[in-house]
Amino acid sequence: MAVLKLTSFGDSTVVVIPPEMLKRLKVSEGDELVAIEVPGGYLLTTHDLERQRQLKVALEVMDEYQETLRMLANRE
């Protein structure tokens, strides 16, 4: 987990992303990131339409089978 700081830049508010996080995401200044809304917040990722499609399908399946998945997770 990383805490990102919001700061003012002209008339905008920007998010400061630490260098180690940029390196791990394999992005640099000028690249685009995608914020995908997920239960409980947002997933920050590189722009990958196939990954977004797969995540959307996975979230729909998890939502539909939430109780079944919860029971499977609690099995011993």
Short mmCIF file of C-alpha atoms in Angstrom, two decimals:
data_model
loop_
_atom_site.label_atom_id
_atom_site.label_comp_id
_atom_site.label_asym_id
_atom_site.label_seq_id
_atom_site.Cartn_x
_atom_site.Cartn_y
_atom_site.Cartn_z
CA MET A 1 0.00 0.00 0.00
CA ALA A 2 1.17 3.52 -0.75
CA VAL A 3 -0.23 6.84 0.38
CA LEU A 4 -0.42 9.36 -2.45
CA LYS A 5 -0.36 13.07 -1.72
CA LEU A 6 -2.68 15.58 -3.40
CA THR A 7 -1.22 18.98 -4.17
CA SER A 8 -2.21 22.09 -6.10
CA PHE A 9 -0.70 22.86 -9.50
CA GLY A 10 -2.14 26.02 -11.03
CA ASP A 11 -5.92 25.58 -11.14
CA SER A 12 -5.67 21.79 -10.87
CA THR A 13 -5.15 19.24 -8.13
CA VAL A 14 -2.52 16.61 -8.90
CA VAL A 15 -1.50 13.32 -7.31
CA VAL A 16 2.16 12.88 -6.45
CA ILE A 17 3.29 9.35 -7.30
CA PRO A 18 6.57 8.19 -5.74
CA PRO A 19 9.38 7.18 -8.14
CA GLU A 20 9.39 3.57 -6.94
CA MET A 21 5.70 3.24 -7.78
CA LEU A 22 6.25 4.74 -11.25
CA LYS A 23 9.06 2.26 -11.82
CA ARG A 24 6.89 -0.68 -10.78
CA LEU A 25 4.06 0.53 -13.05
CA LYS A 26 6.64 1.00 -15.83
CA VAL A 27 5.39 4.52 -16.57
CA SER A 28 6.93 7.95 -16.72
CA GLU A 29 5.86 11.55 -17.21
CA GLY A 30 3.37 11.84 -20.07
CA ASP A 31 2.14 8.22 -19.87
CA GLU A 32 -1.48 7.52 -19.01
CA LEU A 33 -2.86 5.61 -16.03
CA VAL A 34 -6.38 4.29 -15.68
CA ALA A 35 -8.41 4.47 -12.45
CA ILE A 36 -10.93 1.62 -12.40
CA GLU A 37 -13.72 1.82 -9.84
CA VAL A 38 -13.83 -1.33 -7.73
CA PRO A 39 -15.73 -2.14 -4.55
CA GLY A 40 -14.22 0.02 -1.83
CA GLY A 41 -12.23 2.39 -4.04
CA TYR A 42 -10.23 2.56 -7.24
CA LEU A 43 -7.60 0.42 -8.93
CA LEU A 44 -4.83 2.49 -10.50
CA THR A 45 -3.29 0.71 -13.48
CA THR A 46 -1.70 1.23 -16.86
CA HIS A 47 -4.03 1.58 -19.82
CA ASP A 48 -4.80 -1.95 -20.95
CA LEU A 49 -8.22 -2.45 -22.53
CA GLU A 50 -8.06 -6.25 -22.34
CA ARG A 51 -7.16 -6.14 -18.65
CA GLN A 52 -10.01 -3.69 -18.05
CA ARG A 53 -12.44 -6.01 -19.86
CA GLN A 54 -11.24 -9.01 -17.86
CA LEU A 55 -11.47 -7.09 -14.58
CA LYS A 56 -15.02 -5.97 -15.40
CA VAL A 57 -16.07 -9.57 -16.10
CA ALA A 58 -14.34 -10.80 -12.92
CA LEU A 59 -16.07 -8.15 -10.81
CA GLU A 60 -19.45 -9.07 -12.31
CA VAL A 61 -18.85 -12.77 -11.56
CA MET A 62 -17.70 -11.99 -8.01
CA ASP A 63 -20.78 -9.84 -7.47
CA GLU A 64 -23.14 -12.52 -8.83
CA TYR A 65 -21.54 -15.37 -6.86
CA GLN A 66 -20.54 -13.39 -3.77
CA GLU A 67 -22.14 -15.77 -1.25
CA THR A 68 -20.74 -18.89 -2.93
CA LEU A 69 -17.23 -17.39 -3.05
CA ARG A 70 -17.50 -16.37 0.61
CA MET A 71 -18.47 -19.94 1.58
CA LEU A 72 -15.58 -21.39 -0.45
CA ALA A 73 -13.12 -18.95 1.13
CA ASN A 74 -14.20 -20.01 4.64
CA ARG A 75 -13.89 -23.76 4.01
CA GLU A 76 -11.30 -25.61 6.01
#
